[in-house]
Amino acid sequence: MAKIGFIGLGIMGNPMAGHLIKGGHTLFLYSRRGVPDGLLSQGATACSSPSQVARSADLIVTMLPDTKDVEQVLFGENGVAQGLEDAGVGAGLSDRKIVMDMSSISPIETRMFAARIAHFGCDYVDAPVSGGDIGARNATLTIMVGASETVFEKVKPFLELMGKTITLVGANGAGQICKIANQIIVALTIEAVGEGLLFASKAGADPLKVREALLGGFAASRVLEVHGERMIRHAFEPGFRVELHQKDLNLALSNARALGISLPTTAVVQELFNACVAHGGAKSDSSAVVQVLEKLANHQIQHSDQA
Amino acid sequence: MAKIGFIGLGIMGNPMAGHLIKGGHTLFLYSRRGVPDGLLSQGATACSSPSQVARSADLIVTMLPDTKDVEQVLFGENGVAQGLEDAGVGAGLSDRKIVMDMSSISPIETRMFAARIAHFGCDYVDAPVSGGDIGARNATLTIMVGASETVFEKVKPFLELMGKTITLVGANGAGQICKIANQIIVALTIEAVGEGLLFASKAGADPLKVREALLGGFAASRVLEVHGERMIRHAFEPGFRVELHQKDLNLALSNARALGISLPTTAVVQELFNACVAHGGAKSDSSAVVQVLEKLANHQIQHSDQA
């Protein structure tokens, strides 16, 4: 039974913390918007600040919207770092406390956060997830981990309570890098499927038949399967929201600029996401980017039943 | 036992015609470069022109490089149309001769070719393939068919000798449309994987680990599996050559322009293929487009073993 802190109890964090409680662990919770009653009634303890969480727990998990939120919670006033300093080095989880950030944030900042946490004699793990709120509820998240092998082995049993495919990608930062690579590839594959299906539809073929034929060959992807079907049905309820994918491509492009690399089609797809948001699509599933292509072409994807 | 004509006996047509012979059919062959001895020794008949093929066979298959080649073979001097006219309407395959083009060419021209062939009282099928020379040799091609249902049922037994996944996509032209959609999606997914893996590598993560982690989630695709691995190994022997993929995107972009639709990232990827060719990559596998990104970034994808 470990003492686990969990900071950030939104649509993702709430069910994830719930799985840790069900796993038999003692939870110390903090959220800027207050701790959900459902978690307290399961026996978790509400804390008044991130520093109190850090003093009470041996593993401190953060699940927050963006880089600046993580920085504030870790190093701001009454933050996690303050609590680590108060607690002194060591205690629990075989000696060192561990800070594990499961948010999707910048890998460059992540490495700096890890170095700052190391100053307190503690370990850092970046473990961003994919799979969305459904994955969080069903404990089927894909988790991409940046940590040393030793620390990975320590946190693995806890990750297994929240996710299904758990991969140690490399040292600190590697989890966040992998998550960004994932978001680049998913966004660009969505655009690929959108351009392919719109072409087919406008040229007069049934996109449903085209999708079916292509799933057997090299064009096959989870995106063609899932998002392709959404495009054909014009069903854009999320899923994963355009505004979140836009945030992730922003991370991709700003990190790419800092690293000195050029991502030509990531940049174009981000522009199309911008156009999608401009047309009121911020809360739609990111497959709604095809609607921008449809506007450009003055043609909507349609299958035979609709024609 | 049907009488089948086969025109175009290159790297694809040669093994495909061989499978039809092995299927017990009588083959009449023509190729501008002469008929390969291997096919003649299996009992096929060499013809002196496409028109002779059309007079002799009930099903005439074409497998040629580009739209203009198909037009020349069908409607040029001593072409297939001439032979159909000589032969008069009907004969074999329950009455009407069938012209089946398995090349990858323009869907717009394809519809015109089908209309012109109909004037001779004959049927037309467009049945482009994917799967490359390996698929042709192993009879595992994916075949995308544009035809009426009646004619599709007539040619299906022959297609099954050459391919594995055979889909009737729609009326004439639909097979070619589907093939172009396939080439768009494959090219853009290759670029997606290239940008994702290059980002990961330059940011300091092992692309081999990243690929492994991503194959479990929404970024999963045949391209991440196959081409992603080629990029990480820097193994760019084809596969499918850049110059052919470039030709297909040219078809995509010219047809898109004619249809009045805009394919923003297809256009960017075509430009990257152009750059790839400019650097001597015409004969490389189309996953070599990542080398253009590597040049832009002044960084090569590398995994831990190489680092």
XYZ file of C-alpha atoms in Angstrom:
614
model
C 0.000 0.000 0.000
C 1.712 3.141 -1.150
C 0.958 6.758 -0.242
C 0.174 8.438 -3.533
C -0.509 12.102 -4.166
C -2.615 13.148 -7.156
C -2.785 16.753 -8.342
C -5.230 17.684 -11.120
C -8.563 15.869 -10.942
C -10.272 16.835 -14.177
C -11.824 14.615 -16.827
C -8.625 12.510 -16.939
C -7.218 12.775 -13.408
C -10.462 11.963 -11.606
C -10.918 8.405 -12.982
C -7.139 7.775 -12.910
C -6.979 8.620 -9.186
C -10.034 6.404 -8.703
C -8.173 3.406 -10.171
C -5.286 3.973 -7.739
C -7.737 4.006 -4.800
C -9.368 0.807 -6.070
C -5.852 -0.647 -6.285
C -5.723 -0.354 -2.485
C -3.486 2.714 -2.192
C -3.794 5.712 0.140
C -4.489 8.819 -1.919
C -3.719 12.482 -1.086
C -5.542 14.766 -3.481
C -5.374 18.356 -4.630
C -7.197 20.163 -7.386
C -7.567 23.907 -7.971
C -11.298 23.345 -8.422
C -11.635 21.241 -5.269
C -11.549 17.470 -4.814
C -14.544 15.540 -6.277
C -16.785 14.024 -3.569
C -16.732 10.667 -5.350
C -13.031 10.264 -4.568
C -13.346 11.416 -0.946
C -16.171 8.962 -0.307
C -13.782 6.193 -1.407
C -11.486 7.177 1.460
C -9.022 9.594 -0.156
C -7.712 12.614 1.761
C -8.123 16.160 0.442
C -5.081 18.417 0.810
C -5.006 22.220 0.935
C -2.010 22.662 -1.401
C 0.424 20.778 -3.665
C 3.077 21.170 -0.947
C 0.849 19.328 1.537
C 0.401 16.548 -1.041
C 4.188 16.322 -1.434
C 4.739 16.162 2.317
C 2.142 13.382 2.720
C 2.846 11.102 -0.255
C 5.822 9.134 -1.570
C 4.708 9.235 -5.193
C 3.264 12.548 -6.387
C 1.319 12.393 -9.673
C 0.375 15.495 -11.687
C -2.241 15.523 -14.456
C -2.638 19.088 -15.675
C -3.565 20.936 -18.882
C -0.274 22.519 -19.956
C 3.422 23.185 -19.294
C 2.829 26.372 -17.296
C 0.300 24.607 -15.030
C 2.824 21.895 -14.221
C 5.512 24.506 -13.540
C 3.163 26.398 -11.196
C 2.110 23.272 -9.296
C 5.684 21.987 -8.978
C 7.622 25.178 -8.317
C 5.077 27.889 -7.473
C 4.097 29.074 -4.007
C 3.056 26.129 -1.811
C 4.075 23.904 -4.678
C 5.356 20.336 -4.731
C 9.004 21.433 -4.509
C 8.234 23.359 -1.313
C 6.687 20.199 0.147
C 9.693 18.083 -0.854
C 12.004 20.556 0.828
C 9.863 20.541 3.988
C 9.820 16.724 4.031
C 13.557 16.372 3.548
C 15.125 13.675 1.367
C 13.997 10.061 1.310
C 11.082 8.239 2.983
C 9.021 5.512 1.356
C 9.117 3.816 -2.091
C 12.551 2.560 -1.098
C 14.057 5.834 -0.095
C 13.381 8.633 -2.622
C 10.086 10.362 -3.324
C 9.045 10.340 -6.948
C 7.323 13.118 -8.896
C 5.462 11.668 -11.887
C 3.962 14.093 -14.416
C 1.328 12.435 -16.593
C 0.278 15.678 -18.337
C 1.181 16.253 -22.010
C 3.708 19.078 -21.910
C 6.956 20.310 -23.443
C 9.840 17.787 -23.368
C 12.403 20.593 -23.132
C 10.782 22.037 -19.975
C 10.280 18.487 -18.708
C 14.022 17.902 -18.629
C 14.486 21.143 -16.708
C 11.745 20.128 -14.244
C 13.438 16.748 -13.765
C 16.773 18.425 -13.036
C 15.158 20.806 -10.511
C 13.370 17.923 -8.748
C 16.677 16.011 -8.576
C 18.059 18.871 -6.455
C 15.645 17.825 -3.720
C 17.014 14.275 -3.757
C 13.895 13.029 -5.538
C 13.229 11.250 -8.826
C 11.162 12.445 -11.778
C 9.062 10.506 -14.287
C 7.309 11.889 -17.353
C 4.461 9.566 -18.285
C 2.007 11.232 -20.680
C -0.904 9.167 -21.893
C -3.045 8.703 -24.960
C -6.498 7.184 -25.106
C -8.546 10.141 -23.841
C -11.250 10.163 -21.181
C -12.548 6.756 -22.290
C -9.085 5.246 -21.830
C -8.833 6.960 -18.434
C -12.208 5.580 -17.292
C -11.516 2.047 -18.571
C -7.873 2.008 -17.420
C -6.804 1.260 -20.988
C -4.496 4.252 -21.492
C -1.342 4.000 -23.582
C 1.426 5.379 -21.357
C 4.766 6.603 -22.731
C 7.388 6.822 -20.029
C 10.589 8.851 -19.671
C 12.585 7.693 -16.629
C 15.572 5.638 -15.539
C 14.995 1.872 -15.608
C 15.163 1.670 -11.808
C 12.528 4.334 -11.284
C 10.386 2.892 -14.094
C 10.261 -0.454 -12.290
C 9.114 1.352 -9.121
C 6.200 3.201 -10.781
C 5.184 0.447 -13.205
C 2.745 -1.315 -10.809
C 0.896 1.994 -10.357
C 0.818 2.730 -14.100
C -0.622 -0.726 -14.696
C -3.642 0.266 -12.601
C -4.352 3.122 -15.060
C -3.187 1.892 -18.466
C -2.702 -1.062 -20.745
C 0.251 -0.441 -23.089
C 3.078 0.944 -20.978
C 6.438 1.587 -22.657
C 9.670 2.919 -21.189
C 10.811 5.067 -24.110
C 13.991 6.452 -22.583
C 15.344 8.918 -20.023
C 13.450 11.969 -18.710
C 11.755 13.829 -21.542
C 11.466 10.753 -23.768
C 7.869 10.124 -22.677
C 6.871 13.653 -23.677
C 8.833 13.410 -26.934
C 7.028 10.183 -27.777
C 3.655 11.756 -26.988
C 4.370 14.649 -29.361
C 5.506 12.229 -32.088
C 2.205 10.430 -31.534
C 0.195 13.636 -31.893
C 2.109 14.632 -35.047
C 1.517 11.251 -36.652
C -2.168 11.073 -35.673
C -2.898 14.632 -36.897
C -1.116 14.089 -40.219
C -2.709 10.689 -40.740
C -6.135 12.260 -40.132
C -5.311 14.845 -42.799
C -4.080 12.050 -45.114
C -7.350 10.171 -44.763
C -9.330 13.399 -45.152
C -7.607 14.342 -48.418
C -7.912 10.790 -49.760
C -11.597 10.341 -48.934
C -12.569 13.838 -50.079
C -10.789 13.246 -53.384
C -12.608 9.941 -53.808
C -15.991 11.408 -52.950
C -15.655 14.451 -55.196
C -14.404 12.259 -58.055
C -17.576 10.216 -57.725
C -16.620 7.061 -55.815
C -18.359 5.892 -52.645
C -15.939 6.744 -49.793
C -17.368 3.878 -47.746
C -16.277 1.415 -50.458
C -12.938 3.167 -50.834
C -12.275 2.949 -47.073
C -13.169 -0.730 -47.170
C -10.876 -1.463 -50.140
C -7.969 0.476 -48.603
C -8.126 -1.148 -45.169
C -6.615 -4.259 -46.804
C -3.434 -2.531 -48.032
C -0.644 -0.094 -47.202
C -3.092 2.754 -46.545
C -4.466 0.811 -43.567
C -4.349 2.612 -40.226
C -6.337 2.952 -37.015
C -7.144 6.477 -38.249
C -8.587 5.229 -41.568
C -10.659 2.782 -39.572
C -11.934 5.108 -36.828
C -11.607 8.706 -38.048
C -12.307 7.748 -41.660
C -15.647 6.373 -40.556
C -16.373 9.575 -38.580
C -15.640 11.673 -41.683
C -17.975 9.594 -43.838
C -20.774 9.793 -41.243
C -20.029 13.483 -40.541
C -19.990 12.514 -36.858
C -17.546 14.877 -35.180
C -18.419 14.576 -31.496
C -15.113 13.949 -29.649
C -13.054 11.771 -29.436
C -10.221 14.168 -29.045
C -10.961 17.851 -29.419
C -9.451 20.038 -32.152
C -8.389 22.633 -29.543
C -6.361 19.990 -27.679
C -4.762 18.642 -30.841
C -3.965 22.245 -31.771
C -2.232 22.700 -28.396
C -0.198 19.533 -29.045
C 0.868 20.603 -32.545
C 1.827 23.935 -31.029
C 4.132 22.013 -28.680
C 5.444 20.057 -31.669
C 6.165 23.165 -33.739
C 7.684 25.210 -30.911
C 9.904 22.320 -29.817
C 10.843 21.650 -33.450
C 11.849 25.294 -33.850
C 13.906 25.143 -30.663
C 15.556 21.902 -31.816
C 16.241 23.267 -35.295
C 14.065 20.939 -37.305
C 11.466 21.613 -39.968
C 8.064 19.871 -40.007
C 6.438 21.066 -43.242
C 3.141 19.177 -43.187
C 2.714 19.473 -39.411
C 2.750 23.237 -40.004
C 0.109 22.976 -42.745
C -2.145 20.763 -40.632
C -1.857 23.197 -37.716
C -3.031 25.955 -40.087
C -5.999 23.764 -41.049
C -6.778 23.184 -37.357
C -6.689 26.975 -36.956
C -9.211 27.315 -39.778
C -11.325 24.597 -38.190
C -11.406 26.553 -34.910
C -12.197 29.757 -36.813
C -15.311 28.015 -38.130
C -16.452 27.023 -34.615
C -14.889 23.561 -34.579
C -12.740 23.905 -31.404
C -14.805 21.361 -29.461
C -15.242 18.946 -32.388
C -13.233 15.768 -32.828
C -9.980 16.500 -34.633
C -11.214 14.499 -37.644
C -13.407 17.586 -38.235
C -10.372 19.102 -39.959
C -11.827 17.449 -43.081
C -14.600 20.061 -42.913
C -12.017 22.710 -43.780
C -11.086 20.682 -46.886
C -14.788 20.360 -47.678
C -15.206 24.128 -47.474
C -12.183 24.649 -49.730
C -13.654 22.225 -52.264
C -17.252 23.323 -51.822
C -18.103 19.626 -51.615
C -19.105 17.370 -48.728
C -17.982 13.764 -48.465
C -21.001 11.638 -49.218
C -21.604 7.939 -49.547
C -24.172 6.273 -51.770
C -26.947 6.150 -49.152
C -26.765 9.921 -48.901
C -26.298 10.637 -52.608
C -10.601 -21.951 -70.298
C -10.849 -18.388 -71.484
C -8.871 -16.656 -74.213
C -7.109 -13.788 -72.482
C -4.990 -11.065 -74.041
C -2.302 -9.348 -72.004
C -0.600 -6.151 -73.156
C 2.322 -4.770 -71.169
C 4.662 -7.402 -69.765
C 6.997 -5.437 -67.519
C 7.875 -6.025 -63.895
C 4.165 -6.241 -63.008
C 2.527 -7.631 -66.168
C 4.978 -10.489 -66.650
C 4.186 -12.378 -63.409
C 0.488 -11.450 -63.620
C 0.207 -12.987 -67.096
C 2.088 -16.001 -65.751
C -0.584 -16.561 -63.080
C -3.299 -16.515 -65.753
C -1.414 -19.161 -67.752
C -0.987 -21.277 -64.626
C -4.737 -20.868 -64.088
C -5.202 -22.866 -67.304
C -6.105 -20.035 -69.672
C -4.951 -19.413 -73.230
C -2.877 -16.238 -73.333
C -2.268 -13.855 -76.276
C 0.550 -11.481 -75.457
C 1.933 -8.199 -76.691
C 4.620 -5.951 -75.309
C 6.491 -3.112 -77.001
C 9.738 -4.641 -75.773
C 8.842 -8.136 -76.992
C 7.261 -11.042 -75.142
C 9.428 -12.663 -72.426
C 10.566 -16.195 -73.359
C 9.454 -17.498 -69.961
C 5.811 -16.849 -70.880
C 6.102 -18.304 -74.379
C 7.647 -21.489 -73.029
C 4.547 -21.907 -70.857
C 2.479 -22.055 -74.033
C 1.341 -18.465 -74.544
C 1.061 -16.959 -78.041
C 2.975 -13.816 -79.027
C 1.008 -11.286 -81.097
C 2.390 -8.652 -83.444
C 0.113 -5.824 -82.277
C -2.556 -4.872 -79.715
C -5.162 -5.228 -82.479
C -4.152 -8.846 -83.040
C -4.485 -9.450 -79.292
C -7.986 -7.942 -79.381
C -9.035 -10.096 -82.352
C -7.779 -13.281 -80.649
C -8.904 -12.843 -77.038
C -12.232 -12.337 -75.268
C -10.733 -10.516 -72.302
C -7.994 -7.998 -73.092
C -5.879 -6.890 -70.120
C -3.572 -3.861 -70.229
C -0.813 -3.183 -67.678
C 1.057 -0.067 -68.759
C 3.017 2.790 -67.177
C 0.755 5.785 -67.736
C -2.456 7.269 -69.172
C -0.932 8.124 -72.554
C 0.418 4.570 -72.949
C -3.022 3.112 -72.348
C -4.574 5.568 -74.819
C -1.977 4.636 -77.446
C -2.462 0.885 -76.970
C -6.257 1.145 -76.970
C -6.893 3.747 -79.659
C -3.619 4.181 -81.569
C -2.701 2.576 -84.884
C -3.149 -1.210 -84.739
C -4.583 -0.678 -81.293
C -7.110 -2.691 -79.326
C -10.065 -0.670 -80.659
C -9.019 -1.516 -84.229
C -8.997 -5.193 -83.302
C -12.414 -4.967 -81.668
C -13.804 -3.363 -84.797
C -12.240 -6.071 -86.994
C -13.663 -8.810 -84.781
C -17.163 -7.367 -84.700
C -19.328 -7.363 -81.600
C -19.661 -10.326 -79.252
C -17.899 -13.702 -79.068
C -16.868 -15.466 -75.848
C -17.185 -14.601 -72.137
C -20.932 -14.752 -72.688
C -21.146 -12.463 -75.634
C -19.203 -9.237 -75.200
C -15.439 -8.821 -75.200
C -14.049 -7.050 -72.160
C -11.181 -4.577 -72.011
C -9.662 -4.522 -68.533
C -7.053 -1.876 -67.739
C -5.002 -2.738 -64.656
C -2.585 0.197 -65.057
C -2.739 3.114 -62.610
C -3.972 6.020 -64.710
C -6.275 9.050 -64.657
C -9.890 8.308 -63.640
C -11.190 11.132 -65.846
C -9.549 9.653 -68.981
C -10.598 6.193 -67.827
C -14.264 7.151 -68.057
C -13.690 8.456 -71.579
C -11.869 5.259 -72.562
C -14.777 3.198 -71.175
C -17.281 5.217 -73.229
C -15.212 4.792 -76.393
C -14.883 1.028 -75.834
C -18.665 0.804 -75.305
C -19.100 2.082 -78.886
C -17.623 -1.198 -80.089
C -20.233 -3.179 -78.147
C -17.653 -4.152 -75.559
C -17.313 -3.714 -71.795
C -14.601 -1.885 -69.866
C -13.121 -2.555 -66.441
C -10.601 -0.427 -64.561
C -8.771 -2.591 -62.070
C -5.586 -0.916 -60.800
C -3.573 -2.758 -58.199
C -1.419 -2.088 -55.205
C 1.171 -4.379 -53.684
C 4.040 -3.817 -56.135
C 6.181 -6.396 -57.879
C 6.195 -8.637 -54.796
C 2.387 -8.672 -54.764
C 2.409 -9.395 -58.516
C 4.818 -12.318 -58.115
C 2.977 -13.800 -55.125
C -0.502 -13.155 -56.547
C -1.336 -11.146 -53.416
C -2.222 -7.844 -55.108
C -4.944 -5.593 -53.749
C -7.234 -4.885 -56.724
C -9.640 -1.935 -56.828
C -12.296 -2.380 -59.467
C -14.487 0.049 -61.401
C -17.131 -1.837 -63.404
C -20.796 -2.821 -63.488
C -21.700 -5.655 -61.131
C -22.394 -7.996 -64.039
C -19.032 -7.419 -65.672
C -17.281 -7.575 -62.283
C -18.663 -11.074 -61.729
C -17.320 -12.112 -65.140
C -13.753 -10.907 -64.503
C -13.562 -11.816 -60.803
C -12.304 -15.405 -61.337
C -9.399 -14.027 -63.384
C -8.590 -11.319 -60.840
C -8.528 -13.953 -58.123
C -5.622 -15.622 -59.941
C -3.589 -12.403 -59.574
C -4.708 -10.823 -56.312
C -6.012 -11.365 -52.824
C -8.181 -8.425 -51.745
C -10.505 -7.630 -54.631
C -13.107 -4.898 -54.142
C -15.728 -3.614 -56.557
C -15.568 0.081 -55.661
C -18.151 1.364 -58.143
C -18.759 2.093 -61.828
C -16.014 2.756 -64.396
C -13.404 5.138 -63.017
C -14.036 4.159 -59.387
C -11.139 1.708 -59.379
C -8.718 4.434 -60.526
C -10.193 6.941 -58.059
C -9.680 4.448 -55.250
C -6.093 3.818 -56.331
C -5.333 7.546 -56.265
C -6.940 7.871 -52.825
C -4.682 4.997 -51.765
C -1.562 6.721 -53.083
C -2.516 10.025 -51.415
C -3.069 8.337 -48.068
C 0.091 6.221 -48.256
C 2.291 9.187 -49.278
C 0.897 11.446 -46.558
C 1.121 8.732 -43.921
C 4.773 8.160 -44.878
C 5.368 11.877 -44.392
C 3.467 11.748 -41.072
C 5.685 8.942 -39.802
C 8.790 10.708 -41.148
C 8.011 13.968 -39.322
C 7.101 12.121 -36.116
C 10.195 9.900 -36.031
C 12.576 12.671 -37.053
C 11.172 14.891 -34.309
C 11.615 12.098 -31.782
C 15.156 11.326 -32.888
C 16.325 14.939 -32.940
C 14.707 15.562 -29.550
C 16.784 12.703 -28.186
C 14.435 9.711 -27.959
C 15.141 6.333 -29.568
C 12.886 6.187 -32.656
C 12.805 2.388 -32.398
C 11.242 2.666 -28.923
C 8.904 5.419 -30.099
C 7.706 3.300 -33.033
C 7.124 0.387 -30.672
C 5.153 2.518 -28.187
C 3.034 4.101 -30.933
C 2.092 0.863 -32.685
C -0.272 0.206 -29.752
C -2.353 3.371 -30.208
C -4.066 5.699 -32.672
C -0.824 6.375 -34.555
C -0.722 2.715 -35.596
C -0.583 2.060 -39.331
C 0.946 -0.339 -41.829
C 3.211 2.563 -42.821
C 4.489 3.086 -39.246
C 5.166 -0.626 -39.129
C 6.856 -1.091 -42.509
C 8.105 2.306 -43.716
C 8.843 3.483 -40.175
C 11.221 0.570 -39.802
C 12.853 1.401 -43.174
C 13.419 4.994 -42.037
C 15.030 3.897 -38.780
C 17.327 1.424 -40.594
C 17.979 3.914 -43.437
C 17.081 1.061 -45.786
C 15.531 2.691 -48.839
C 15.723 -0.034 -51.469
C 12.224 -0.269 -53.020
C 9.498 -1.205 -52.198
C 7.769 1.421 -54.268
C 9.918 3.961 -56.060
C 9.740 7.701 -55.367
C 9.421 8.415 -59.118
C 6.302 6.236 -59.316
C 4.756 7.742 -56.215
C 5.544 11.154 -57.704
C 3.683 10.156 -60.877
C 0.685 9.077 -58.778
C 0.597 12.309 -56.780
C 0.804 14.148 -60.068
C -2.361 12.273 -61.118
C -3.918 13.156 -57.755
C -3.108 16.851 -58.044
C -4.082 17.222 -61.717
C -7.361 15.374 -61.176
C -8.000 17.416 -58.008
C -7.456 20.614 -59.969
C -9.812 19.418 -62.713
C -12.416 18.432 -60.105
C -12.072 21.727 -58.212
C -10.713 20.421 -54.955
C -7.727 21.475 -52.875
C -5.286 18.956 -51.360
C -2.909 21.092 -49.273
C -0.647 18.453 -47.752
C -0.622 16.266 -50.885
C 0.860 19.300 -52.643
C 3.534 19.720 -49.952
C 4.465 16.035 -50.023
C 4.759 16.156 -53.819
C 7.214 19.039 -53.409
C 9.200 16.929 -50.952
C 9.203 14.034 -53.452
C 10.522 16.528 -56.024
C 13.334 17.453 -53.625
C 14.014 13.772 -53.013
C 14.403 13.189 -56.758
C 16.609 16.294 -57.030
C 18.970 14.629 -54.553
C 19.140 11.429 -56.590
C 16.369 9.534 -54.799
C 14.133 8.735 -57.818
C 14.774 4.989 -57.579
C 14.634 4.831 -53.772
C 11.633 3.609 -51.814
C 9.186 6.445 -51.231
C 9.933 6.330 -47.500
C 13.208 8.023 -48.558
C 11.254 11.287 -48.487
C 12.353 11.394 -44.848
C 15.876 12.067 -46.143
C 14.645 15.454 -47.353
C 13.439 16.211 -43.819
C 16.791 15.015 -42.509
C 18.601 17.417 -44.839
C 16.340 20.290 -43.751
C 17.077 19.481 -40.114
C 20.741 18.630 -40.638
C 20.067 15.542 -38.514
C 19.720 11.863 -39.327
C 17.256 9.586 -37.570
C 19.294 7.347 -35.301
C 18.458 4.699 -32.790
C 20.493 3.831 -29.690
C 22.622 1.141 -31.369
C 23.858 3.759 -33.838
C 24.185 6.612 -31.351
